[in-house]
Coordinates of C-alpha atoms in Angstrom, one line a residue:
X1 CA -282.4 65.9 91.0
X2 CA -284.4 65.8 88.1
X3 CA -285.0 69.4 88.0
X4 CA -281.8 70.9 88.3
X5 CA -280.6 67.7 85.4
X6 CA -282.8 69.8 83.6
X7 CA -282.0 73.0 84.0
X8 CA -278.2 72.4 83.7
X9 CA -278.7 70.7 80.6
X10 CA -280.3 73.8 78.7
X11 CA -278.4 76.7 80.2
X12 CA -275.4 74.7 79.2
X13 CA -276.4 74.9 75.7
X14 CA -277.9 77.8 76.1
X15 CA -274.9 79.3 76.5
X16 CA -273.0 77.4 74.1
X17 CA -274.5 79.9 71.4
X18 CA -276.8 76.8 70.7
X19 CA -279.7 78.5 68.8
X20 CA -283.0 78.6 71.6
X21 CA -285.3 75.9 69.3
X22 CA -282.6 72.8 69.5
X23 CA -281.6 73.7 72.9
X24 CA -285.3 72.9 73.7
X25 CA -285.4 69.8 71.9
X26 CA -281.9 69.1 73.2
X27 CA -282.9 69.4 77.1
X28 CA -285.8 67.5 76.2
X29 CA -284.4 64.6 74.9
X30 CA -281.0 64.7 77.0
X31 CA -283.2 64.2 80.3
X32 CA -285.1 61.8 79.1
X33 CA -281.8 59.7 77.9
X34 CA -279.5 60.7 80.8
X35 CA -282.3 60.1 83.4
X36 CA -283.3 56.8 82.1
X37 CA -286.7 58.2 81.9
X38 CA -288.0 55.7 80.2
X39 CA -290.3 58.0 78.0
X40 CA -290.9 57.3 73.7
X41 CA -289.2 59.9 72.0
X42 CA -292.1 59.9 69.8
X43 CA -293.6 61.3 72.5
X44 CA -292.1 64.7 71.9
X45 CA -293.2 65.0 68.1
X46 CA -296.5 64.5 69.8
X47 CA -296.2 67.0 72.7
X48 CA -294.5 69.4 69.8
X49 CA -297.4 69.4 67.4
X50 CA -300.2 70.1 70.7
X51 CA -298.2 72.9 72.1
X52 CA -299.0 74.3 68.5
X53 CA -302.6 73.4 67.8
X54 CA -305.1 75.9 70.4
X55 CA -306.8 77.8 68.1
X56 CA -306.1 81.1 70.5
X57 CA -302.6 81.0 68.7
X58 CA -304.0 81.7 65.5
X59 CA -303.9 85.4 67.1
X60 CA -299.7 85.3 67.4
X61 CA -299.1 85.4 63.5
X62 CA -302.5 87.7 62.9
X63 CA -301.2 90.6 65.3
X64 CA -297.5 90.2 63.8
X65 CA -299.0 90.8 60.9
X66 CA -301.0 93.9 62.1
X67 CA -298.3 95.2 63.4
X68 CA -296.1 94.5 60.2
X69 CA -299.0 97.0 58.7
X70 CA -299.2 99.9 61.2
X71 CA -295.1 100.3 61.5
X72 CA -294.2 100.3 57.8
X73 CA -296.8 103.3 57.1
X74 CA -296.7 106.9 58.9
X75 CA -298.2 105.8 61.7
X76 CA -295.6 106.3 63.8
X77 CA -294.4 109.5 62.6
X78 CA -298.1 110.7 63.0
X79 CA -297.7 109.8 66.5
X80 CA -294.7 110.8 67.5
X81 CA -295.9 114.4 66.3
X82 CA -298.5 114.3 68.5
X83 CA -296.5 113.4 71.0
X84 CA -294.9 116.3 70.6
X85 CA -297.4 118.9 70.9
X86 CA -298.7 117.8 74.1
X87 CA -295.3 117.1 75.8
X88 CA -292.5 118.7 74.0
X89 CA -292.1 121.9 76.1
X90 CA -290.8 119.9 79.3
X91 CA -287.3 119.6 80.2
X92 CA -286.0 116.5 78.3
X93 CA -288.8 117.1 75.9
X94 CA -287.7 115.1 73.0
X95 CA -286.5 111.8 75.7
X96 CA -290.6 112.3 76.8
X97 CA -291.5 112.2 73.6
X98 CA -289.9 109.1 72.7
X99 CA -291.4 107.6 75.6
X100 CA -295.3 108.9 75.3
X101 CA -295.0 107.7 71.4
X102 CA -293.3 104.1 72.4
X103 CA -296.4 103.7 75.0
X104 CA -299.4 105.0 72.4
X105 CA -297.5 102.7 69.6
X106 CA -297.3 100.3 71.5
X107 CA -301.1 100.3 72.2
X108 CA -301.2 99.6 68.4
X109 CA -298.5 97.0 67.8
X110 CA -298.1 95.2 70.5
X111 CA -294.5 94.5 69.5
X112 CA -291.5 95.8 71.3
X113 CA -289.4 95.3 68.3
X114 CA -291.7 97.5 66.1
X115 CA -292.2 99.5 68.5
X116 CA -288.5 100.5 68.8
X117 CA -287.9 100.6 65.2
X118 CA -290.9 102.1 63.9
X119 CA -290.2 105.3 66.7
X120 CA -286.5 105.1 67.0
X121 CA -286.4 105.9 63.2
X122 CA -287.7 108.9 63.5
X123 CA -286.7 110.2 67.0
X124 CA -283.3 109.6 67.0
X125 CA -281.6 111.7 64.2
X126 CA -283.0 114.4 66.8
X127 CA -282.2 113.6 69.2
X128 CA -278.6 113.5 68.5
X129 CA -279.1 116.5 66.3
X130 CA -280.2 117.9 69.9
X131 CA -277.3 116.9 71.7
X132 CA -278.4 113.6 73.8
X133 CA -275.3 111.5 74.0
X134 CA -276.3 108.8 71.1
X135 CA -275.2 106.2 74.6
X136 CA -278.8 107.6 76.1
X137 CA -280.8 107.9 73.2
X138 CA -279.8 104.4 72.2
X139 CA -280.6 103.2 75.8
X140 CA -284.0 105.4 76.1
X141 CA -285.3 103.9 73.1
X142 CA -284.7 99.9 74.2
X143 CA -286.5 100.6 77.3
X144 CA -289.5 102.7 75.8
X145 CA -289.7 100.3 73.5
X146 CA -290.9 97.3 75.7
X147 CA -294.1 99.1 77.2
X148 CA -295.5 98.0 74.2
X149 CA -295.5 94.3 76.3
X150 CA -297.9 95.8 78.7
X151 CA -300.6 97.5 76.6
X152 CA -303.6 95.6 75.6
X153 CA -302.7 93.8 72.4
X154 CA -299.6 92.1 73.9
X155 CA -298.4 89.2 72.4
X156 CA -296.8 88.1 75.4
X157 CA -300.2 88.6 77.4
X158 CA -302.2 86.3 74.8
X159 CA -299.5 83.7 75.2
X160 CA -300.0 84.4 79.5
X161 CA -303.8 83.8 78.9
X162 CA -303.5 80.7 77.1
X163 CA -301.0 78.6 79.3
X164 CA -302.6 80.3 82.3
X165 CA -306.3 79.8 81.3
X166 CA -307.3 83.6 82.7
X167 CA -309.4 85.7 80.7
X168 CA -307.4 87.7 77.8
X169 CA -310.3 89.8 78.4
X170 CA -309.2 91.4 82.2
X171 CA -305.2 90.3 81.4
X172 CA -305.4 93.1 78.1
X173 CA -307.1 95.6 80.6
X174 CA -304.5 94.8 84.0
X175 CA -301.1 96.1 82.0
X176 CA -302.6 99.9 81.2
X177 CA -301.8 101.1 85.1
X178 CA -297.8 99.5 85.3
X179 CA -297.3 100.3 81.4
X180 CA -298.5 104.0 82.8
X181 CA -296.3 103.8 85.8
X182 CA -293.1 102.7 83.9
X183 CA -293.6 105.3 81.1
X184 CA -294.0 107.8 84.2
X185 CA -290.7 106.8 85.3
X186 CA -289.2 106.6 82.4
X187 CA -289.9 110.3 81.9
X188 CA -288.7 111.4 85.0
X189 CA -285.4 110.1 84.1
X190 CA -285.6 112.1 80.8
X191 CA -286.4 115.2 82.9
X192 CA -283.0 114.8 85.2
X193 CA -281.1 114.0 81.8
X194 CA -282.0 116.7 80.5
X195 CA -281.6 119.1 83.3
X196 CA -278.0 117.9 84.1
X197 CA -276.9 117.7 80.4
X198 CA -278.3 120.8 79.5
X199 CA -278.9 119.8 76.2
X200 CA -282.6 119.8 76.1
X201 CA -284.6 122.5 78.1
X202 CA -287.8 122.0 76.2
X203 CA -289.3 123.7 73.2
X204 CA -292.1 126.3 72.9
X205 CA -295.6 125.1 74.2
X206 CA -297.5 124.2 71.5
X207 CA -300.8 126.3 70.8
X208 CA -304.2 124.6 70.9
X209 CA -304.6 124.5 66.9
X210 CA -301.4 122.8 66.8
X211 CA -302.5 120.2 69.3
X212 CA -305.6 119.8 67.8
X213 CA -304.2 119.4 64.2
X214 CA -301.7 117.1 65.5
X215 CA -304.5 114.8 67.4
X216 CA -306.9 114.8 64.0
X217 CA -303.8 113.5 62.2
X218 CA -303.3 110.8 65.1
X219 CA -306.7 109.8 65.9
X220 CA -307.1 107.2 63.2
X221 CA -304.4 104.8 64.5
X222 CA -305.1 106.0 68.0
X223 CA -308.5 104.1 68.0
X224 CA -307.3 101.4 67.0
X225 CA -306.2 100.1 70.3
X226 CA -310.0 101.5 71.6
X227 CA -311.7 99.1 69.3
X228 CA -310.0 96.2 70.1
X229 CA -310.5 96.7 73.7
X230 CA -313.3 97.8 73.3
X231 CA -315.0 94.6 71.0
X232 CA -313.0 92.0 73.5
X233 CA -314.6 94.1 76.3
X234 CA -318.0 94.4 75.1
X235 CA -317.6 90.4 73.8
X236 CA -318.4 91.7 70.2
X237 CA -315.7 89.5 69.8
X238 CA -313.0 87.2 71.4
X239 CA -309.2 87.9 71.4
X240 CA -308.4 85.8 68.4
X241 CA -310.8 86.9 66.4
X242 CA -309.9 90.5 67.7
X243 CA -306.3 90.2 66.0
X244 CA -308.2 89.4 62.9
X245 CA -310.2 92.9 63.1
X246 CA -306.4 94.7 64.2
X247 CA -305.4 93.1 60.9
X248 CA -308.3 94.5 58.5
X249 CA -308.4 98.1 60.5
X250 CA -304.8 98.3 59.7
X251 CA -305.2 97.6 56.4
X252 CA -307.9 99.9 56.0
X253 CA -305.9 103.0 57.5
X254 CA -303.0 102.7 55.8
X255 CA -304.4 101.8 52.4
X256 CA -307.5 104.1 52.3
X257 CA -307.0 106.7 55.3
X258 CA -303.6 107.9 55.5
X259 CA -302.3 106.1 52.1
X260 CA -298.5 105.5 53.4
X261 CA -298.7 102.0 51.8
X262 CA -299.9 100.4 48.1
X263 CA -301.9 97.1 47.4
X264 CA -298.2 95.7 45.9
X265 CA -296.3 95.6 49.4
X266 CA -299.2 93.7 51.4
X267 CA -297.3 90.4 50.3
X268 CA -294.1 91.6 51.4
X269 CA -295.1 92.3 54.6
X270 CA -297.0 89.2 54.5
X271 CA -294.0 87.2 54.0
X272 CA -291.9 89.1 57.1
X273 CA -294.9 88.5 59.3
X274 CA -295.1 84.5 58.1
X275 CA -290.9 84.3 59.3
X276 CA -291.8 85.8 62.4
X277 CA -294.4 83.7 63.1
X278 CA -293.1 80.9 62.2
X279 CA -290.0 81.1 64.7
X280 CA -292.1 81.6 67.6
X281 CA -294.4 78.8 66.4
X282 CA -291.2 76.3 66.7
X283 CA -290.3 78.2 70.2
X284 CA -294.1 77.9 71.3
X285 CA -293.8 74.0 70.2
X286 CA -290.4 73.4 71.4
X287 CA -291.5 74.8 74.5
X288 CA -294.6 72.8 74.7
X289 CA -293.0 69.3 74.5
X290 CA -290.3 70.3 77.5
X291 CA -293.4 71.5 79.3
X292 CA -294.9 68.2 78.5
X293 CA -292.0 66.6 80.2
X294 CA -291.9 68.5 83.4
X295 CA -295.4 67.8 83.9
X296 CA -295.1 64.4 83.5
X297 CA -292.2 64.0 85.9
X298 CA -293.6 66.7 88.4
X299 CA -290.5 68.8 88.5
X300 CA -293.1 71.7 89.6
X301 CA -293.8 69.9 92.3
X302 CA -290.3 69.4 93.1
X303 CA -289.5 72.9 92.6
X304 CA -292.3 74.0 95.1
X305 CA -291.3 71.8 97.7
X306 CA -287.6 73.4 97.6
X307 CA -289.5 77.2 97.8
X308 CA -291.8 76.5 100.6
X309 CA -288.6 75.5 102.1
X310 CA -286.7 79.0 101.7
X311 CA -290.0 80.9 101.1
X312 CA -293.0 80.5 103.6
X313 CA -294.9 84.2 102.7
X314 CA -296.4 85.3 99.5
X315 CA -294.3 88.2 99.2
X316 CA -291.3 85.9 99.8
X317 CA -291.8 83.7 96.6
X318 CA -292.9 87.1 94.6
X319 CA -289.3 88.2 95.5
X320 CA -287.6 85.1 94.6
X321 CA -289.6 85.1 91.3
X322 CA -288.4 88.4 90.5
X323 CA -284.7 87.7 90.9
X324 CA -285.0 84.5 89.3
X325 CA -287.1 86.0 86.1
X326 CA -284.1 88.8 86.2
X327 CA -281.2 86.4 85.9
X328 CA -283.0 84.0 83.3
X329 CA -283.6 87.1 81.0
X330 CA -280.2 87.7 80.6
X331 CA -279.7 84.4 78.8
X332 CA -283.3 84.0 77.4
X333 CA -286.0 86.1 75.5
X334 CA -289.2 87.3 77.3
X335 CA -291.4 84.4 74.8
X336 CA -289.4 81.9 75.3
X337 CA -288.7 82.3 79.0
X338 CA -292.5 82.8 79.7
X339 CA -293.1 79.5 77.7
X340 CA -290.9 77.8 80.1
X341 CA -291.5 78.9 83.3
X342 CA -294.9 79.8 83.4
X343 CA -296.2 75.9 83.6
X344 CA -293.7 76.0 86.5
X345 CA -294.6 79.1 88.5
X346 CA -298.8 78.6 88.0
X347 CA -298.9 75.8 90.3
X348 CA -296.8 77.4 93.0
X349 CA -298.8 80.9 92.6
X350 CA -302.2 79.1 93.5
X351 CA -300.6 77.5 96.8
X352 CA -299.5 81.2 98.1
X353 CA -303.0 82.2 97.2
X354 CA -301.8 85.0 94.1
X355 CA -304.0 85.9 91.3
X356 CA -302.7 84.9 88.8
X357 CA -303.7 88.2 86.2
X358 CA -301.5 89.9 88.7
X359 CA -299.1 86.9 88.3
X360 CA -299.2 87.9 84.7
X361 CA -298.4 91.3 84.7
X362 CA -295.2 91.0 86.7
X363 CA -294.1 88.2 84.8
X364 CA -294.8 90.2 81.7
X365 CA -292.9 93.6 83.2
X366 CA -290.1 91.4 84.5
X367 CA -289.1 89.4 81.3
X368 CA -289.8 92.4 79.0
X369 CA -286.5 93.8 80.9
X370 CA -284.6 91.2 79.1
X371 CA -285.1 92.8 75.8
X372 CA -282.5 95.6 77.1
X373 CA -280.5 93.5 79.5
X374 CA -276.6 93.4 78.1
X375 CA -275.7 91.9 76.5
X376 CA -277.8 90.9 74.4
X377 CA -281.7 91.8 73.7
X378 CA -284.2 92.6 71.1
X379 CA -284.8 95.6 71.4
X380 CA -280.7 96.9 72.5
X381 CA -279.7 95.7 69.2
X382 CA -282.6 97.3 67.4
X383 CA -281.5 100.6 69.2
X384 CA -278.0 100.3 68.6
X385 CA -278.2 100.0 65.0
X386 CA -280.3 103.2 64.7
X387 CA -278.6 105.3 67.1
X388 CA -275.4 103.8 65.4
X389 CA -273.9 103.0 69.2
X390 CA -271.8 100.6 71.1
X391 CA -273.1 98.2 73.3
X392 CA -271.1 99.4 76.1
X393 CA -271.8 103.2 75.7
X394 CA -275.6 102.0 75.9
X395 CA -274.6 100.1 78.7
X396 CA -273.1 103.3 80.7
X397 CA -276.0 105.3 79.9
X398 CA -278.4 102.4 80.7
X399 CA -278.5 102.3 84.0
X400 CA -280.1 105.0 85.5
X401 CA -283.4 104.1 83.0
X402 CA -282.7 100.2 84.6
X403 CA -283.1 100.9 88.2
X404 CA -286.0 102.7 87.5
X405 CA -287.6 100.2 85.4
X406 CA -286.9 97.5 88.2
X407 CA -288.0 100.0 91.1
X408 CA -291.2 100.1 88.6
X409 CA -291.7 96.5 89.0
X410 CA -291.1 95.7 92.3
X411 CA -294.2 98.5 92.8
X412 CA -296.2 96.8 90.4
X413 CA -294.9 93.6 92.3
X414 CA -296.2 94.2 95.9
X415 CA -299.6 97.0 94.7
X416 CA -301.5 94.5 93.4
X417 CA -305.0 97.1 93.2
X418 CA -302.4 98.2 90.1
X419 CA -303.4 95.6 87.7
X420 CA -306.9 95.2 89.0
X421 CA -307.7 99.2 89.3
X422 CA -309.2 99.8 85.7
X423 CA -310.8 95.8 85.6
X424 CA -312.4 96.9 89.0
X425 CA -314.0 100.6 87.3
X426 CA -315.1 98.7 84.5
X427 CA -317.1 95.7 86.7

């Protein structure tokens, strides 16, 4: 009873247009006044200021920031070109190129937002100069933009890691093989586009000086992401202190390497990082005195008792996660959703014996579909904007790139090896 009191209570709000950190708060206090809980409201300032005190979270505003650095310089356009060279003669060319340079700046963000607007910037004017519908290109673009959730400096994952307690260390490595398998699929839609549109047939294979000048120009920002894998690999250093590194290597390629940037902006991109960071930090605190509340009152428990009763096999309750993660990402964003389900789901993932990096990654691949999900989403709006396109034109041309993306995760959901493959070559 308690549990769905709960759950009513914030998608009512949520839909109300009730902005996502007082519809928190809200639920919080409305279950706790309407179920005669009996709990101090003091309790929640409490519970608000803990959920915001681990020191791992220091790493949240430290990679924003990092990735505030790489996507206001060339680094994208730098990547995109090399992109080019090595894939730009297939059919659909410039559609695979938006998707190779989404995944490899993504590797270096972390940030599905950037990641849309730092590529989308410079793919789409040719896109549409090319002839993709700007429906497609708008579409392409908010999907290709989220693999950046599933390469090793994902926000998302070093949130995962610290409610979950599993090492950031094997979580940044598990995302490479389904972030490879999504992009994979992603292209293949880009191929068929193509092919049926006719408006993209490929262009002329690049020679091997061209490639090579266009990975010299790349490498800088492309070893990035190998450094900070590397160091949290080799434990030259943990993951919080790795966003600190991300920070200063950013700094020093785009001050001193490639020179797209001046001293005088570092404080304006200081300040857009501090207002990001400090609207997930209320989310992430928000979040943590509801989670406080379900603990206390065992609505996991509750809600595990009700699975077991419709879902007796492991691949039962995988399913049911999967629809249920679906639906709530229409109505919530992939942070925010995480924060509040992932307290709920942990418990119930150790009694069907599920690893819970694994647990991680599909969580991760599931929710990042909410970032393109009409009708609203991060990165559909960012998309939009740039490719200058309705909502429902994207939303026509959407679909073919969404049952991929879901056929995607349901693979990653039941081939487990897929997040364990590269942990396993590395051990």
């Amino acid at each position: 009873m308690l549990s769905a009191l709960l759950f009513l209570a914030f998608f009512l709000l949520a839909l109300a247009g009730v902005p996502l950190l007082f519809s928190l708060l809200a639920t919080t206090v409305a279950t706790i006044v309407i179920g005669s809980l009996g709990h101090p409201l003091e309790t929640i300032f409490l519970s608000f200021i803990g959920g915001v005190e681990p020191f791992i979270l220091i790493a949240v505003p430290l990679f924003i920031f990092a990735g505030e650095i790489l996507s206001s310089g060339g680094i994208g356009r730098r990547i995109v070109e090399f992109a080019r060279a090595l894939l730009g003669f297939l059919p659909g060319g410039l559609g695979i190129v938006t998707v190779a340079s989404c995944l490899m700046f993504g590797g270096v963000s972390g940030s599905a937002i950037a990641d849309t607007a730092a590529i989308g910037s410079l793919v789409i004017p040719s896109m549409k100069k090319r002839g993709y519908a700007s429906g497609f290109a708008a579409a392409l673009l908010s999907v290709a933009g989220t693999l950046a959730l599933l390469m090793p400096l994902s926000i998302p994952f070093l949130v995962y890691a610290f409610i979950s307690g599993v090492s950031m260390r094997q979580l940044s490595m598990s995302g490479l093989v389904p972030g490879l398998f999504m992009a994979i699929a992603l292209m293949g839609v880009c191929i068929w586009y193509g092919k049926k549109s006719g408006c993209d047939n490929g262009d002329v294979r690049s020679s091997a000086r061209q490639i090579w000048a266009a990975t010299r120009d790349a490498g800088p920002a492309l070893m990035m992401p190998l450094i900070i894998v590397g160091g949290i690999w080799s434990g030259v250093f943990t993951p919080t202190e790795s966003a600190a590194v991300a920070v200063v290597y950013g700094i020093v390629v785009s001050l001193f390497v490639y020179r797209d940037i001046q001293l005088r902006d570092l404080p304006r991109l200081l300040v857009n990082a501090f207002q990001t960071s400090a609207t997930v930090m209320l989310v992430i605190g928000a979040t943590g005195a509801l989670a406080w509340l379900i603990t206390a009152e065992q609505v996991a428990v509750q809600l595990a008792t009700w699975i077991k009763l419709v879902a007796d096999q492991p691949w039962q309750f995988l399913f049911l996660l999967n629809v249920a993660l679906l639906l709530l990402g229409i109505f919530i964003e992939p942070l925010p959703a995480m924060l509040l389900t992932v307290p709920l789901l942990l418990p119930i993932a150790k009694t069907f014996g599920i690893d819970l990096v694994h647990l991680g990654v599909v969580i991760t691949a599931n929710l990042a579909i909410a970032l393109y999900t009409p009708p609203v989403g991060g990165t559909l709006f960012v998309a939009a904007k740039l490719a200058d396109a309705g909502i429902g034109e994207i939303t026509k041309a959407l679909w073919p790139l969404l049952i991929a993306a879901v056929a995607v995760l349901f693979m990653i959901t039941y081939l487990p090896w897929s997040t364990s493959v590269i942990w396993r070559m590395l051990m």
